[in-house]
Amino acid sequence: MSKTANRSIARTSPKSFWIALFGLLTATGPVIAEEGFLETITRNQFLAPTTLDNGDGNPYAVLVAPVSVGDIEKDDVLVDNFNNISNLQGTGTTIIRYRPGTKETKQFAKVSQQLKECPGGVGLTTAMTMLKTGWIIVGSLPSKDGTTRTKGDGCLLVFDAKGNHVATWAGPNINGPWGNMATIDKGDKATLFISMAGFGVPSFDVIDPQTGYPVIVNKATVLRLELNIPNGKPPVIEKETVIASGFSQRADISNFLFGPTGLALAPDDTLYVTDGLDNEITAIEHASTRTDSAGKGRLITKDGLLAWPLAMLRTEAGHLIVANGKNGQFVEVDPKEGKQLYGYWANANQAQSPPGNGNLFGIAWGPDRKSIYFVADDINALWTATP
Amino acid sequence: MEQKNMNWMKTIGSAILGFGLITSVFASTGPEPFYGVHQSGISTPAQLNTYFIAFDVTTTKKEDLVKLLKDWSDAAVDMMAQPEQFDKNADPTKIPRKSGASVGLSNAALSITFGFGATLFEKDGVDRFGLAKKRPEALVNVPVFTGDQLVPERTGGDLSLQASANDPQVVEYVVRRLAKLANGVAVMKWAQPGFNGAFKAGETGRNQMGFKDGTLNIPTKDVKLMDKHIWVGNEGPSWMQGGSYMVIRPIRISLDHWDDMNLAFQEETVGRHKSSGAPIGKQKEMEELGLKRTDAKGKPVINEYSHSAISSPENNEGTQILRRAFAYDNGITKVNERWPPWRQLTTFDAGLLFMCYQKDPRTGFIKLFSKMAQIDMLNQFTTHTGSALFAVPHGATKGHYIGQDLFED
């Protein structure tokens, strides 16, 4: 669609996109100022189930392999699972590998749920990245009963490119590594940005009498890890810096917990953060160099089309794409203007209310950056949104 | 069955939940024959009640196993031939052979069906009864399908028996009497009673989800179709020729969740209208699905991931199975739902006791369900909690017992 057409639509009506997973809904959107990425997306396509024989489900993280190494080929898609076969959140232990060329899906890695080095055990989260050297780092926010009543602090797990678990990182700065990571990868050095959503989150049944909801705490952080990667050896943490803090968190019986989730790093060293509970996106300046916490950072946008924003991507044009948790929409934001551009129904499954509620989480660029991989938690599957 | 209906059956015949398939629950009360080319309970019109039970064999002696099959066969002959009666000459100092629970009831079209699981032939690498070499290739280990949440307590088994009749007390009595005969030879592994609604004969009944549903998807009187798709022929061992392979899977349905869905979404999920049973956009139940129909925007009229579309033979290279399922309801249970919002709740433990027969499960259920398990819209309301495959040998002739040529050839 041409820009001229867009402007015409922008003056007259919300933009429409056709959908979707189960049923046809119309996208909602405020006034459009210019063409964005989501305008190019027209359809959603099922790719593969993400469950394995061990019954793990509730896919969270999605990443596209940047290199071929070990058992991984460049552009393979890795997806991890947050639930085990009992459907308990915070107990998933597997990473699957989807190969687009062959459409083959198989288990890439598995780790013990009772892993002693990881406080509380293992429940793999949306915090997952793969370095050029082939190391895969993934977060764990574990539970015993599928709720925060038995939540552990968790850890970061390091796997080699053959799926072997080779290291575990835990410590006082690591508590509930949760959302998609932002990564600066220079080969022998790398910097990871990880949201930590677990600090101080009590059981879901600790209720704030004023709201009737679980109590809110404001202890979530964004942690920067600076890694050294010796030749042929697993990465080691050289430095830890909390660069943002004070994000809202609370337990939730359905969503396990709310907290900061999506991270996207811009070339100007601004790190954007989705804050699900406060329903906003903020910006942390000088993300790779700052030595202190920026607090929650500068507010970019709030509410509107955002509905519990989770994982986040940055387009080449500098826009942000977030996956809503409360409905099945992607939302595109121009952070420079602080404007929300489009909402696009990636998952309009009416089996949840509102449609798609709880179905989205991790998102990743397709290899050509013209499509977006996303998980559909309702049916445990990997999908792609394409032009 | 009329030719018109047969053609229609070919079009929509393979669904797991069977929406829209023609029903054949008959209120027959007459006796079913035990002896015959095929065992009873396969092509027998589905009754109102069933009781399935699987056993694990504990004896290591082949002769014990053979004696059990003889005892079961004799008892089945006795129970299927006539209504239960008290033994007028019973010795009051001895335990009665019959409990009397079904005395006064007809045998209600009772059928009894026996099967052998793969573990009867070899278990944990041990050939307990010298049968390992006789295990048919088609008696495979059923793969774990996407979304399976199988529990050991509802999975597998060395032996199976199923009593079906038009009376719940009859089937329960039959199973208890046969189970008693297994004492010291086999132990009960898992069981599941089931039921069908007493809809009018020849009229499509409805399932627990409120949609028209059925039990027969191949006209069982069509010998050619049955031979082609259901009965084992020369390709199988002699003891299986005239037999079939039964897949059984308890499927819990989130009925409470389903009942909260709006009607249009329910119909989209199924691919049929709820009231009429007709394919979406059509008026009559018996009309062909018409999966190639699109709306003005080019969108398929029937959602491509709907149960009807995803299971249709035209999307599955003509695969056909003989579906012979029952509903079940075990009261309530604690469930962790397997979809957002991941509720942990107490709800109905109810759904479908799915059963189907086929000549070869590799080209029947396994082929069909591999795809359905991935993307069928109904999957977000259904959870397969158990699974088993049994080789159901051919029927017995007078003076013989079920499976005799497996053990004596």
mmCIF file of N, CA, C and O in Angstrom, chain B residues 99-154:
data_model
loop_
_atom_site.group_PDB
_atom_site.id
_atom_site.type_symbol
_atom_site.label_atom_id
_atom_site.label_comp_id
_atom_site.label_asym_id
_atom_site.label_seq_id
_atom_site.Cartn_x
_atom_site.Cartn_y
_atom_site.Cartn_z
ATOM 1 N N SER B 99 -22.734 -62.668 40.761
ATOM 2 C CA SER B 99 -23.155 -61.785 41.851
ATOM 3 C C SER B 99 -24.659 -61.541 41.846
ATOM 4 O O SER B 99 -25.232 -61.184 42.851
ATOM 5 N N GLY B 100 -25.266 -61.698 40.663
ATOM 6 C CA GLY B 100 -26.690 -61.439 40.543
ATOM 7 C C GLY B 100 -27.021 -60.004 40.209
ATOM 8 O O GLY B 100 -28.189 -59.630 40.111
ATOM 9 N N ALA B 101 -25.981 -59.187 39.981
ATOM 10 C CA ALA B 101 -26.221 -57.754 39.770
ATOM 11 C C ALA B 101 -27.028 -57.461 38.517
ATOM 12 O O ALA B 101 -27.662 -56.412 38.427
ATOM 13 N N SER B 102 -27.001 -58.371 37.552
ATOM 14 C CA SER B 102 -27.758 -58.082 36.338
ATOM 15 C C SER B 102 -28.951 -59.026 36.161
ATOM 16 O O SER B 102 -29.578 -59.036 35.094
ATOM 17 N N VAL B 103 -29.240 -59.806 37.184
ATOM 18 C CA VAL B 103 -30.426 -60.655 37.106
ATOM 19 C C VAL B 103 -31.665 -59.765 37.044
ATOM 20 O O VAL B 103 -31.793 -58.800 37.798
ATOM 21 N N GLY B 104 -32.509 -60.065 36.120
ATOM 22 C CA GLY B 104 -33.696 -59.235 35.930
ATOM 23 C C GLY B 104 -33.544 -58.245 34.798
ATOM 24 O O GLY B 104 -34.509 -57.616 34.380
ATOM 25 N N LEU B 105 -32.325 -58.110 34.321
ATOM 26 C CA LEU B 105 -32.084 -57.239 33.164
ATOM 27 C C LEU B 105 -31.884 -58.105 31.932
ATOM 28 O O LEU B 105 -31.415 -59.244 32.037
ATOM 29 N N SER B 106 -32.226 -57.555 30.782
ATOM 30 C CA SER B 106 -31.864 -58.262 29.550
ATOM 31 C C SER B 106 -30.362 -58.105 29.376
ATOM 32 O O SER B 106 -29.726 -57.291 30.066
ATOM 33 N N ASN B 107 -29.774 -58.853 28.460
ATOM 34 C CA ASN B 107 -28.339 -58.619 28.272
ATOM 35 C C ASN B 107 -28.084 -57.435 27.349
ATOM 36 O O ASN B 107 -26.941 -57.106 27.060
ATOM 37 N N ALA B 108 -29.142 -56.775 26.931
ATOM 38 C CA ALA B 108 -29.061 -55.413 26.379
ATOM 39 C C ALA B 108 -28.079 -55.273 25.235
ATOM 40 O O ALA B 108 -27.280 -54.357 25.190
ATOM 41 N N ALA B 109 -28.136 -56.212 24.299
ATOM 42 C CA ALA B 109 -27.258 -56.174 23.118
ATOM 43 C C ALA B 109 -25.794 -56.172 23.518
ATOM 44 O O ALA B 109 -24.952 -55.503 22.915
ATOM 45 N N LEU B 110 -25.501 -56.937 24.530
ATOM 46 C CA LEU B 110 -24.134 -56.987 25.063
ATOM 47 C C LEU B 110 -23.131 -57.472 24.020
ATOM 48 O O LEU B 110 -23.347 -58.471 23.347
ATOM 49 N N SER B 111 -22.054 -56.734 23.898
ATOM 50 C CA SER B 111 -20.905 -57.208 23.118
ATOM 51 C C SER B 111 -19.686 -57.174 24.017
ATOM 52 O O SER B 111 -19.587 -56.342 24.920
ATOM 53 N N ILE B 112 -18.788 -58.105 23.784
ATOM 54 C CA ILE B 112 -17.553 -58.154 24.563
ATOM 55 C C ILE B 112 -16.399 -58.313 23.579
ATOM 56 O O ILE B 112 -16.433 -59.179 22.699
ATOM 57 N N THR B 113 -15.396 -57.470 23.757
ATOM 58 C CA THR B 113 -14.299 -57.429 22.801
ATOM 59 C C THR B 113 -12.978 -57.536 23.550
ATOM 60 O O THR B 113 -12.756 -56.814 24.527
ATOM 61 N N PHE B 114 -12.115 -58.419 23.083
ATOM 62 C CA PHE B 114 -10.828 -58.652 23.743
ATOM 63 C C PHE B 114 -9.681 -58.223 22.821
ATOM 64 O O PHE B 114 -9.773 -58.359 21.594
ATOM 65 N N GLY B 115 -8.605 -57.734 23.433
ATOM 66 C CA GLY B 115 -7.453 -57.322 22.630
ATOM 67 C C GLY B 115 -6.139 -57.589 23.337
ATOM 68 O O GLY B 115 -6.095 -57.803 24.549
ATOM 69 N N PHE B 116 -5.070 -57.568 22.530
ATOM 70 C CA PHE B 116 -3.723 -57.823 23.037
ATOM 71 C C PHE B 116 -2.846 -56.597 22.774
ATOM 72 O O PHE B 116 -2.723 -56.139 21.632
ATOM 73 N N GLY B 117 -2.217 -56.099 23.831
ATOM 74 C CA GLY B 117 -1.306 -54.971 23.674
ATOM 75 C C GLY B 117 0.088 -55.433 23.287
ATOM 76 O O GLY B 117 0.441 -56.614 23.428
ATOM 77 N N ALA B 118 0.888 -54.498 22.809
ATOM 78 C CA ALA B 118 2.250 -54.835 22.370
ATOM 79 C C ALA B 118 3.063 -55.435 23.504
ATOM 80 O O ALA B 118 3.931 -56.293 23.283
ATOM 81 N N THR B 119 2.775 -55.009 24.736
ATOM 82 C CA THR B 119 3.567 -55.497 25.873
ATOM 83 C C THR B 119 3.246 -56.939 26.226
ATOM 84 O O THR B 119 3.952 -57.542 27.022
ATOM 85 N N LEU B 120 2.187 -57.498 25.656
ATOM 86 C CA LEU B 120 1.932 -58.927 25.866
ATOM 87 C C LEU B 120 2.980 -59.748 25.122
ATOM 88 O O LEU B 120 3.361 -60.837 25.546
ATOM 89 N N PHE B 121 3.450 -59.193 24.026
ATOM 90 C CA PHE B 121 4.389 -59.920 23.176
ATOM 91 C C PHE B 121 5.825 -59.791 23.699
ATOM 92 O O PHE B 121 6.609 -60.728 23.623
ATOM 93 N N GLU B 122 6.117 -58.613 24.200
ATOM 94 C CA GLU B 122 7.450 -58.371 24.750
ATOM 95 C C GLU B 122 7.366 -57.172 25.671
ATOM 96 O O GLU B 122 6.809 -56.139 25.302
ATOM 97 N N LYS B 123 7.891 -57.345 26.874
ATOM 98 C CA LYS B 123 7.814 -56.253 27.840
ATOM 99 C C LYS B 123 9.180 -56.033 28.459
ATOM 100 O O LYS B 123 9.769 -56.974 29.010
ATOM 101 N N ASP B 124 9.661 -54.847 28.361
ATOM 102 C CA ASP B 124 10.990 -54.514 28.895
ATOM 103 C C ASP B 124 12.042 -55.489 28.386
ATOM 104 O O ASP B 124 12.942 -55.906 29.124
ATOM 105 N N GLY B 125 11.896 -55.860 27.138
ATOM 106 C CA GLY B 125 12.886 -56.735 26.515
ATOM 107 C C GLY B 125 12.725 -58.210 26.848
ATOM 108 O O GLY B 125 13.539 -59.039 26.427
ATOM 109 N N VAL B 126 11.681 -58.546 27.598
ATOM 110 C CA VAL B 126 11.480 -59.939 28.013
ATOM 111 C C VAL B 126 10.329 -60.551 27.210
ATOM 112 O O VAL B 126 9.225 -60.002 27.170
ATOM 113 N N ASP B 127 10.616 -61.669 26.585
ATOM 114 C CA ASP B 127 9.613 -62.416 25.827
ATOM 115 C C ASP B 127 8.958 -63.413 26.777
ATOM 116 O O ASP B 127 9.342 -64.583 26.847
ATOM 117 N N ARG B 128 7.972 -62.964 27.528
ATOM 118 C CA ARG B 128 7.430 -63.759 28.639
ATOM 119 C C ARG B 128 6.721 -65.020 28.188
ATOM 120 O O ARG B 128 6.707 -66.022 28.893
ATOM 121 N N PHE B 129 6.076 -64.938 27.049
ATOM 122 C CA PHE B 129 5.209 -66.054 26.660
ATOM 123 C C PHE B 129 5.589 -66.644 25.295
ATOM 124 O O PHE B 129 4.777 -67.327 24.665
ATOM 125 N N GLY B 130 6.791 -66.346 24.848
ATOM 126 C CA GLY B 130 7.219 -66.866 23.551
ATOM 127 C C GLY B 130 6.455 -66.274 22.386
ATOM 128 O O GLY B 130 6.301 -66.903 21.337
ATOM 129 N N LEU B 131 5.989 -65.046 22.554
ATOM 130 C CA LEU B 131 5.163 -64.424 21.522
ATOM 131 C C LEU B 131 5.894 -63.335 20.734
ATOM 132 O O LEU B 131 5.352 -62.796 19.775
ATOM 133 N N ALA B 132 7.119 -62.996 21.157
ATOM 134 C CA ALA B 132 7.790 -61.820 20.581
ATOM 135 C C ALA B 132 7.844 -61.901 19.056
ATOM 136 O O ALA B 132 7.627 -60.894 18.366
ATOM 137 N N LYS B 133 8.134 -63.073 18.545
ATOM 138 C CA LYS B 133 8.261 -63.202 17.095
ATOM 139 C C LYS B 133 6.913 -63.114 16.389
ATOM 140 O O LYS B 133 6.858 -62.963 15.166
ATOM 141 N N LYS B 134 5.851 -63.223 17.150
ATOM 142 C CA LYS B 134 4.516 -63.186 16.535
ATOM 143 C C LYS B 134 3.887 -61.795 16.588
ATOM 144 O O LYS B 134 2.751 -61.620 16.151
ATOM 145 N N ARG B 135 4.630 -60.859 17.157
ATOM 146 C CA ARG B 135 4.067 -59.507 17.231
ATOM 147 C C ARG B 135 3.917 -58.936 15.819
ATOM 148 O O ARG B 135 4.890 -58.829 15.071
ATOM 149 N N PRO B 136 2.718 -58.556 15.445
ATOM 150 C CA PRO B 136 2.516 -58.009 14.101
ATOM 151 C C PRO B 136 3.213 -56.660 13.947
ATOM 152 O O PRO B 136 3.313 -55.895 14.913
ATOM 153 N N GLU B 137 3.678 -56.393 12.757
ATOM 154 C CA GLU B 137 4.331 -55.101 12.508
ATOM 155 C C GLU B 137 3.384 -53.941 12.787
ATOM 156 O O GLU B 137 3.795 -52.869 13.208
ATOM 157 N N ALA B 138 2.116 -54.195 12.530
ATOM 158 C CA ALA B 138 1.144 -53.099 12.701
ATOM 159 C C ALA B 138 0.891 -52.773 14.173
ATOM 160 O O ALA B 138 0.363 -51.713 14.490
ATOM 161 N N LEU B 139 1.271 -53.674 15.054
ATOM 162 C CA LEU B 139 1.076 -53.420 16.492
ATOM 163 C C LEU B 139 2.256 -52.581 16.988
ATOM 164 O O LEU B 139 3.112 -53.050 17.740
ATOM 165 N N VAL B 140 2.268 -51.342 16.560
ATOM 166 C CA VAL B 140 3.403 -50.456 16.805
ATOM 167 C C VAL B 140 3.285 -49.826 18.192
ATOM 168 O O VAL B 140 2.256 -49.929 18.870
ATOM 169 N N ASN B 141 4.359 -49.181 18.577
ATOM 170 C CA ASN B 141 4.266 -48.309 19.742
ATOM 171 C C ASN B 141 3.685 -46.985 19.255
ATOM 172 O O ASN B 141 4.268 -46.328 18.395
ATOM 173 N N VAL B 142 2.556 -46.617 19.787
ATOM 174 C CA VAL B 142 1.904 -45.382 19.328
ATOM 175 C C VAL B 142 2.796 -44.196 19.691
ATOM 176 O O VAL B 142 3.226 -44.084 20.847
ATOM 177 N N PRO B 143 3.097 -43.334 18.746
ATOM 178 C CA PRO B 143 3.974 -42.206 19.060
ATOM 179 C C PRO B 143 3.298 -41.223 20.006
ATOM 180 O O PRO B 143 2.073 -41.223 20.147
ATOM 181 N N VAL B 144 4.113 -40.423 20.636
ATOM 182 C CA VAL B 144 3.571 -39.325 21.439
ATOM 183 C C VAL B 144 3.247 -38.186 20.485
ATOM 184 O O VAL B 144 4.105 -37.732 19.739
ATOM 185 N N PHE B 145 2.018 -37.757 20.509
ATOM 186 C CA PHE B 145 1.590 -36.698 19.600
ATOM 187 C C PHE B 145 1.722 -35.333 20.274
ATOM 188 O O PHE B 145 1.709 -35.229 21.514
ATOM 189 N N THR B 146 1.800 -34.329 19.439
ATOM 190 C CA THR B 146 1.812 -32.962 19.942
ATOM 191 C C THR B 146 0.642 -32.740 20.892
ATOM 192 O O THR B 146 -0.492 -33.056 20.555
ATOM 193 N N GLY B 147 0.951 -32.229 22.046
ATOM 194 C CA GLY B 147 -0.115 -31.900 23.000
ATOM 195 C C GLY B 147 -0.542 -33.050 23.895
ATOM 196 O O GLY B 147 -1.331 -32.845 24.813
ATOM 197 N N ASP B 148 -0.036 -34.244 23.638
ATOM 198 C CA ASP B 148 -0.393 -35.383 24.495
ATOM 199 C C ASP B 148 0.017 -35.112 25.940
ATOM 200 O O ASP B 148 1.140 -34.646 26.188
ATOM 201 N N GLN B 149 -0.864 -35.391 26.846
ATOM 202 C CA GLN B 149 -0.519 -35.303 28.259
ATOM 203 C C GLN B 149 -0.942 -36.621 28.906
ATOM 204 O O GLN B 149 -1.813 -36.674 29.774
ATOM 205 N N LEU B 150 -0.297 -37.664 28.450
ATOM 206 C CA LEU B 150 -0.682 -39.010 28.838
ATOM 207 C C LEU B 150 -0.212 -39.313 30.255
ATOM 208 O O LEU B 150 0.894 -38.957 30.641
ATOM 209 N N VAL B 151 -1.063 -39.962 30.986
ATOM 210 C CA VAL B 151 -0.679 -40.404 32.326
ATOM 211 C C VAL B 151 -0.579 -41.927 32.292
ATOM 212 O O VAL B 151 -1.370 -42.600 31.616
ATOM 213 N N PRO B 152 0.396 -42.480 33.003
ATOM 214 C CA PRO B 152 0.586 -43.940 32.958
ATOM 215 C C PRO B 152 -0.667 -44.695 33.376
ATOM 216 O O PRO B 152 -0.919 -45.801 32.883
ATOM 217 N N GLU B 153 -1.441 -44.109 34.260
ATOM 218 C CA GLU B 153 -2.635 -44.785 34.772
ATOM 219 C C GLU B 153 -3.740 -44.903 33.728
ATOM 220 O O GLU B 153 -4.793 -45.515 33.984
ATOM 221 N N ARG B 154 -3.558 -44.303 32.576
ATOM 222 C CA ARG B 154 -4.569 -44.403 31.522
ATOM 223 C C ARG B 154 -3.922 -44.752 30.191
ATOM 224 O O ARG B 154 -4.435 -44.408 29.135
#
